[in-house]
Tab-separated table of C-alpha atoms in Angstrom:
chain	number	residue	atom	x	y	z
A	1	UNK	CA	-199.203	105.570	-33.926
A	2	UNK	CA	-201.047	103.116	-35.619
A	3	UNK	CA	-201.620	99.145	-33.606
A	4	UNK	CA	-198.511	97.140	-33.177
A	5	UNK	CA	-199.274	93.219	-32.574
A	6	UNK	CA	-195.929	92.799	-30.596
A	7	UNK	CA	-196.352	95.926	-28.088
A	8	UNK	CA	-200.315	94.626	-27.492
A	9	UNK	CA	-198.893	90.888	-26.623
A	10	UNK	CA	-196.069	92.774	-25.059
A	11	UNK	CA	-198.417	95.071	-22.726
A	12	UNK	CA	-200.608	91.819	-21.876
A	13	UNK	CA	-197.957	89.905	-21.066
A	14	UNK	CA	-196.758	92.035	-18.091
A	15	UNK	CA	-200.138	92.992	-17.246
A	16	UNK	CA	-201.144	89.292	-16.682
A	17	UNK	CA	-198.276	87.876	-15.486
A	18	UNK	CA	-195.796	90.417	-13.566
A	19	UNK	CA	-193.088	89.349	-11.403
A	20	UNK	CA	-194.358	89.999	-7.795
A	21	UNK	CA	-192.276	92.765	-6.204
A	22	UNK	CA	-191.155	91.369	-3.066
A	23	UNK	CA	-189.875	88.132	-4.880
A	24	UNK	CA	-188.393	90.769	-7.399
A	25	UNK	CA	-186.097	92.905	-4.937
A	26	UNK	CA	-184.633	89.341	-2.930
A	27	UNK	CA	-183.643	88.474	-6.230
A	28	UNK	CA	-181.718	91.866	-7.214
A	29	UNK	CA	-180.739	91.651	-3.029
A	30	UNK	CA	-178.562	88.505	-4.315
A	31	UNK	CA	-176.692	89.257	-7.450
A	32	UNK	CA	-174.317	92.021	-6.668
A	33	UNK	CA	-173.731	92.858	-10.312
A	34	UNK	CA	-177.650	93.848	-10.200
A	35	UNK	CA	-176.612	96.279	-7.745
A	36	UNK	CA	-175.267	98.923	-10.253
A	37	UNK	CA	-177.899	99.333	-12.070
A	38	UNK	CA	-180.137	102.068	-11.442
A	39	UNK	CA	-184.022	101.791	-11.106
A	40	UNK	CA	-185.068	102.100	-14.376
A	41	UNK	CA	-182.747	99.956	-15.777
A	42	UNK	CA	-183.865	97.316	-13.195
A	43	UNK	CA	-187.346	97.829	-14.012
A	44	UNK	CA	-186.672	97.254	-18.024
A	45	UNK	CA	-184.850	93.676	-16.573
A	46	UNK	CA	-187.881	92.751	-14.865
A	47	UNK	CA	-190.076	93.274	-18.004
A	48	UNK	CA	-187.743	91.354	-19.669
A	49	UNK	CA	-187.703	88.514	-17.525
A	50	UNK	CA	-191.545	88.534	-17.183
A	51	UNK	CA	-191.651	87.845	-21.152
A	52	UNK	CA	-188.778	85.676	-20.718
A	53	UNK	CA	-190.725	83.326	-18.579
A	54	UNK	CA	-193.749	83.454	-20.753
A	55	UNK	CA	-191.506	82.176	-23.612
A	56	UNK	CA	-189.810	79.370	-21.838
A	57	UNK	CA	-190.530	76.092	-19.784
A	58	UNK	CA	-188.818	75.523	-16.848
A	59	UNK	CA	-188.072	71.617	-15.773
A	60	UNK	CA	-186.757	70.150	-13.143
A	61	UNK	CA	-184.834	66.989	-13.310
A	62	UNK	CA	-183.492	64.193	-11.047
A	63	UNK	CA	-186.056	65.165	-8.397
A	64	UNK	CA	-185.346	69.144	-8.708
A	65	UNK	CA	-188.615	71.011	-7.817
A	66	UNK	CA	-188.522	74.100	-9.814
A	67	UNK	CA	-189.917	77.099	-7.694
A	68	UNK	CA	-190.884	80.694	-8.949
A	69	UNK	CA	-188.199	82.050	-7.002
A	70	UNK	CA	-186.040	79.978	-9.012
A	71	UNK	CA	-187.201	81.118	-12.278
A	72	UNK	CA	-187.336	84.340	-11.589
A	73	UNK	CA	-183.417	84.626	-10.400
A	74	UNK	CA	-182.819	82.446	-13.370
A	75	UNK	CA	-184.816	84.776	-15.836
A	76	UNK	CA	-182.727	87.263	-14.078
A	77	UNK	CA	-179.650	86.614	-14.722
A	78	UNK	CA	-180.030	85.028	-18.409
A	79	UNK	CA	-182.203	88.488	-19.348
A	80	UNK	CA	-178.686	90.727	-18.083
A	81	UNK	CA	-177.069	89.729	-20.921
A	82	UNK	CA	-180.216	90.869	-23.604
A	83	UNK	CA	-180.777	93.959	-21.449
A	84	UNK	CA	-180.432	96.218	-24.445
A	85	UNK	CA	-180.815	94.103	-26.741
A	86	UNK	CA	-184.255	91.911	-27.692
A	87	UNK	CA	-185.802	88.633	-26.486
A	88	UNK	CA	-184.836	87.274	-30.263
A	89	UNK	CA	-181.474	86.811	-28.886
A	90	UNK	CA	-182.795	83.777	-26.838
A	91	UNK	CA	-184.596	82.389	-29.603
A	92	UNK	CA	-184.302	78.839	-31.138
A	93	UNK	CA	-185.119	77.185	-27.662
A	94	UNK	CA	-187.982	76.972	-25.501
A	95	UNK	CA	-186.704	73.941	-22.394
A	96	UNK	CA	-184.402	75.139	-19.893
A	97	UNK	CA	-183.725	71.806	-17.477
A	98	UNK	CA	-182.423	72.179	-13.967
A	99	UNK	CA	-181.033	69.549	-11.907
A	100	UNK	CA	-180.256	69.648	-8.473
A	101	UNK	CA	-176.714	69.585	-8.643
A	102	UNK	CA	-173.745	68.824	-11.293
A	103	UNK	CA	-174.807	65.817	-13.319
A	104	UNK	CA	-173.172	63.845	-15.413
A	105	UNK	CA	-174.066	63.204	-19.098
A	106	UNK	CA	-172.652	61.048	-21.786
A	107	UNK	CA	-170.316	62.337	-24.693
A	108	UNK	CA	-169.301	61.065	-27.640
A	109	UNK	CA	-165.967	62.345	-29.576
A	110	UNK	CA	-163.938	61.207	-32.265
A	111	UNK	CA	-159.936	61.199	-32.205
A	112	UNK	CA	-157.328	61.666	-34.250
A	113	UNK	CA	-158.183	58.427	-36.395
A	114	UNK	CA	-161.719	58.303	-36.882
A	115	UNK	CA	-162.632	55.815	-33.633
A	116	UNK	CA	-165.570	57.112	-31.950
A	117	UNK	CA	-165.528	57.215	-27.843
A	118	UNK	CA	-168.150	57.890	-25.052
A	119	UNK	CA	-167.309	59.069	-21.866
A	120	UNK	CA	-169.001	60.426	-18.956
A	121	UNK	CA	-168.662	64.506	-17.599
A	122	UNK	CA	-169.521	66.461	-14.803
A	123	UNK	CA	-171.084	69.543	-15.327
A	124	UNK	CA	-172.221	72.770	-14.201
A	125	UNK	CA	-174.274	73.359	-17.031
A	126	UNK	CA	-174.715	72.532	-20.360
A	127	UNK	CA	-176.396	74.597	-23.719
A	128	UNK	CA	-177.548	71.963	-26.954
A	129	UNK	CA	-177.457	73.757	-30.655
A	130	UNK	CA	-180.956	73.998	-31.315
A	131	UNK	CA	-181.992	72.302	-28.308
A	132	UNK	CA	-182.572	72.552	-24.429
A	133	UNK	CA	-180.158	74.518	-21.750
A	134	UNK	CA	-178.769	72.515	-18.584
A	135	UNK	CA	-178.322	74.356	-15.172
A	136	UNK	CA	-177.134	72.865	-12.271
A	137	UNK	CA	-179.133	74.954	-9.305
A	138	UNK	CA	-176.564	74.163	-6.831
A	139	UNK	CA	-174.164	76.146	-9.267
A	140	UNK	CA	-176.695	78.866	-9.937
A	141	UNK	CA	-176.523	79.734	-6.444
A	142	UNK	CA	-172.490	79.643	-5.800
A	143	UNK	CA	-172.914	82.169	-8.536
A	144	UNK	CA	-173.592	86.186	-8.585
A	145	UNK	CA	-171.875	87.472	-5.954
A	146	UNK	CA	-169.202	88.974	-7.495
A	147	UNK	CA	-166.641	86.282	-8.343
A	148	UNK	CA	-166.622	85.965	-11.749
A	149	UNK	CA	-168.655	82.911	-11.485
A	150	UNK	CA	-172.035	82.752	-13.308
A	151	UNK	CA	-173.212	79.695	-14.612
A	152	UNK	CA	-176.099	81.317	-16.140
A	153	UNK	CA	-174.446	83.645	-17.770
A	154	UNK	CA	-172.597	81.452	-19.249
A	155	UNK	CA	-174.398	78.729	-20.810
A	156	UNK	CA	-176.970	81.448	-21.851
A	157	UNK	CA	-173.832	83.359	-23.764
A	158	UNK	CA	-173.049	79.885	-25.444
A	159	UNK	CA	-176.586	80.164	-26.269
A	160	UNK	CA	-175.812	83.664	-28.378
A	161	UNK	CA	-172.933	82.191	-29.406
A	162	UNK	CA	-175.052	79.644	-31.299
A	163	UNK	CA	-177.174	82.110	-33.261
A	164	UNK	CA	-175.333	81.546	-36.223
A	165	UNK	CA	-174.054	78.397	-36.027
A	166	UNK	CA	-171.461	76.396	-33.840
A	167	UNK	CA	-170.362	77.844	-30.863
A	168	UNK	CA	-166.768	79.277	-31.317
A	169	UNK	CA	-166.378	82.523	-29.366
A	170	UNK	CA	-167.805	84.670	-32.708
A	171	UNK	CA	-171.413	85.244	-32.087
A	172	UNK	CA	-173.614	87.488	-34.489
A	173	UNK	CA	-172.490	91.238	-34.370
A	174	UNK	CA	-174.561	94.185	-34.853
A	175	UNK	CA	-173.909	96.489	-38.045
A	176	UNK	CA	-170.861	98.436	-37.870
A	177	UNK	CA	-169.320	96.417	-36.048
A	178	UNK	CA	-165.828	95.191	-37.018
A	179	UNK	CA	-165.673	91.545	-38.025
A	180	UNK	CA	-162.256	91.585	-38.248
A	181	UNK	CA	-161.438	93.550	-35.561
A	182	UNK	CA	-163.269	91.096	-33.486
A	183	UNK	CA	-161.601	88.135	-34.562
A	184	UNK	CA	-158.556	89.905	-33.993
A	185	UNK	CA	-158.650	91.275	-30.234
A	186	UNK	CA	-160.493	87.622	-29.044
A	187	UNK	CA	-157.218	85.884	-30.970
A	188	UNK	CA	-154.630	87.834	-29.042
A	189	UNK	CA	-156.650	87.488	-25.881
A	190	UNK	CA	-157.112	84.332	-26.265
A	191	UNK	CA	-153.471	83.142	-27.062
A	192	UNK	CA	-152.353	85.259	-23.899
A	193	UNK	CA	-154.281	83.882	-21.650
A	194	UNK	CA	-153.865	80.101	-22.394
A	195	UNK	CA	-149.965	80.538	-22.598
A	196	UNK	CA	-150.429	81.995	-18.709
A	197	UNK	CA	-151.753	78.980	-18.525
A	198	UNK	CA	-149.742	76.804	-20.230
A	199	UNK	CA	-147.161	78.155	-18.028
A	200	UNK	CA	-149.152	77.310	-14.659
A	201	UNK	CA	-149.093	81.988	-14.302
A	202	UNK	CA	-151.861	83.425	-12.419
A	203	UNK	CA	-154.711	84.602	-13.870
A	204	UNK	CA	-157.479	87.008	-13.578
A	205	UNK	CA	-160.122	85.438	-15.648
A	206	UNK	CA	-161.131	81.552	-14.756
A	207	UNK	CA	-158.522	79.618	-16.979
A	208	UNK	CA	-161.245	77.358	-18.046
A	209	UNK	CA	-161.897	79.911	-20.638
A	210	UNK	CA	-158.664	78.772	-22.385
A	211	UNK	CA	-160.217	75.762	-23.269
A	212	UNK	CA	-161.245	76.962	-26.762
A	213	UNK	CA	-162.692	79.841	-28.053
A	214	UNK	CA	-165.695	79.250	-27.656
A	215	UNK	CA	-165.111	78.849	-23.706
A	216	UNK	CA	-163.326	81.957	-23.894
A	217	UNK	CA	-166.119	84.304	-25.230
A	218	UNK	CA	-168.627	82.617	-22.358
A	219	UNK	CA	-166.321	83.177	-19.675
A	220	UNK	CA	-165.499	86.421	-20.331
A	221	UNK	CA	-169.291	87.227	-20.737
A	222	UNK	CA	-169.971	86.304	-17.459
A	223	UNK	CA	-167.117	87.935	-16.024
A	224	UNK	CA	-167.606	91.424	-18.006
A	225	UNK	CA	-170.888	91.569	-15.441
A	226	UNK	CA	-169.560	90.148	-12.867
A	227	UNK	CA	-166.190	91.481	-12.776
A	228	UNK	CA	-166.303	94.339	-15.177
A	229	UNK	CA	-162.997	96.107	-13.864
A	230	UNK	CA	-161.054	93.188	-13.979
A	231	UNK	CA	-161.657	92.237	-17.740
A	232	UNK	CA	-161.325	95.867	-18.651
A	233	UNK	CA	-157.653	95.674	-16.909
A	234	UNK	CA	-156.885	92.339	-18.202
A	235	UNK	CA	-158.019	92.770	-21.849
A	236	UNK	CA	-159.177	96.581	-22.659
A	237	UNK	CA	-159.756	95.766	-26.069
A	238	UNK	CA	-162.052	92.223	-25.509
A	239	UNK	CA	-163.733	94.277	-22.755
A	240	UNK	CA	-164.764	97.360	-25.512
A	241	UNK	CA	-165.839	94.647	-28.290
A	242	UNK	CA	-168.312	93.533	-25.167
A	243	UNK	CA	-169.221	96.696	-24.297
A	244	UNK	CA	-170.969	97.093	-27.966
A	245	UNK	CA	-171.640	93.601	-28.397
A	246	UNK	CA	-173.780	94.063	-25.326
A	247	UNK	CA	-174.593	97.585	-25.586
A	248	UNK	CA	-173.665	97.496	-21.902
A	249	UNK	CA	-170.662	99.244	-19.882
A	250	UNK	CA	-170.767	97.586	-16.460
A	251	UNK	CA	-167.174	99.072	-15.392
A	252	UNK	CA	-168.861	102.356	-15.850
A	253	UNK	CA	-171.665	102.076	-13.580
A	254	UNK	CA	-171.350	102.998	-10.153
A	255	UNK	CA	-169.024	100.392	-8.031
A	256	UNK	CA	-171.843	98.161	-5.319
């Protein structure tokens, strides 16, 4: 086998800079959905997240200290979603920003006749097109213990989202995959789960994610690790186009 750059870089990478083991296994201690997987598989995530955190800054904002416990259950979490798939995924960004709590930026939007308007939203979290992701780290830790929750997870699958263009629920796909098919099964999903909505129903996935599209394919990211048997009940056909989209089959694995 003749010298690859990227597996030399790769190799030094983890050999300079590994994860310390005890801070390692209290992270994997707190996410329940990092319960089902088995060693191996948690050793590849910890690789990952070591050249994760080579790759990207961590900041903390409005007084935030940023710890390496924090970026390690942050690198954790983000890297689930990549797990067999590559670092490239995460590419286009290098500033992740994390503020104590929810914070509150400024929008702008345009209505229906051309007047532009700024208002003021609180947030959880926050990913820019070609530009930094916001975490609140109050909200990081509400999430991972098997709610559905997973602020992470979510801004970091707006991120994918992004990889080829705007975000709106259709991110890249791997060959042979459908396109169509795709489009399809997120419509009907979609549509059924804001008119439960629209009709004040219950639901089993956060209704937030009937907010557009876009919302819909993050939220259901997060919950497909989170809460794997629950989208697989709710929407069997979403939950398979995840399943190769991620190359992941969390409702398979053995139950925490």
């Amino acid at each position: 086998m003749g010298f690859s750059f990227e597996r030399w870089r790769r190799q030094r990478i983890l050999a300079k800079a590994p994860i310390d083991r005890d801070l390692w296994q209290g992270v994997v201690a707190r996410h329940v959905f990092l319960w089902r997987l088995d060693d191996g598989d948690r050793e590849r995530l910890r690789e990952l997240a070591t050249l994760f955190l080579h790759d990207k800054v961590l900041t903390g904002a409005g007084g935030q200290p940023v710890t390496q416990r924090m970026r390690v259950d942050i690198a954790a979490q983000a890297c689930m979603l990549i797990l067999n798939l590559e670092l490239r995924y995460y590419r286009g960004f290098r500033e992740i920003i994390v503020y104590p709590g929810q914070f509150v930026p400024q929008v702008e939007y345009i209505d229906e006749a051309g007047v532009v308007h700024v208002r003021r939203e609180i947030r959880s979290g926050e990913s820019w097109q070609r530009g930094p992701l916001v975490l609140s780290w109050e909200d990081i830790q509400s999430g991972g213990q098997g709610t559905g929750y997973n602020v992470v997870m979510h801004e970091f699958a707006h991120k994918i989202d992004m990889l080829n263009g705007a975000a709106d629920g259709f991110p890249p796909l791997h060959g042979g995959m459908d396109r169509a098919l795709w489009a399809q099964v997120f419509a009907a999903a979609f549509d059924d789960l804001r008119a439960r909505v629209d009709s004040g129903a219950d639901t089993a996935i956060d209704p937030y994610a009937a907010e557009s599209p876009a919302e819909f394919f993050a939220v259901l990211s997060e919950a497909f690790f989170e809460l794997p048997d629950v989208v697989r009940s709710a929407y069997p056909d979403a939950y398979r186009q995840l399943a190769r989209f991620y190359r992941q089959d969390p409702a398979a694995q053995a139950a925490p």
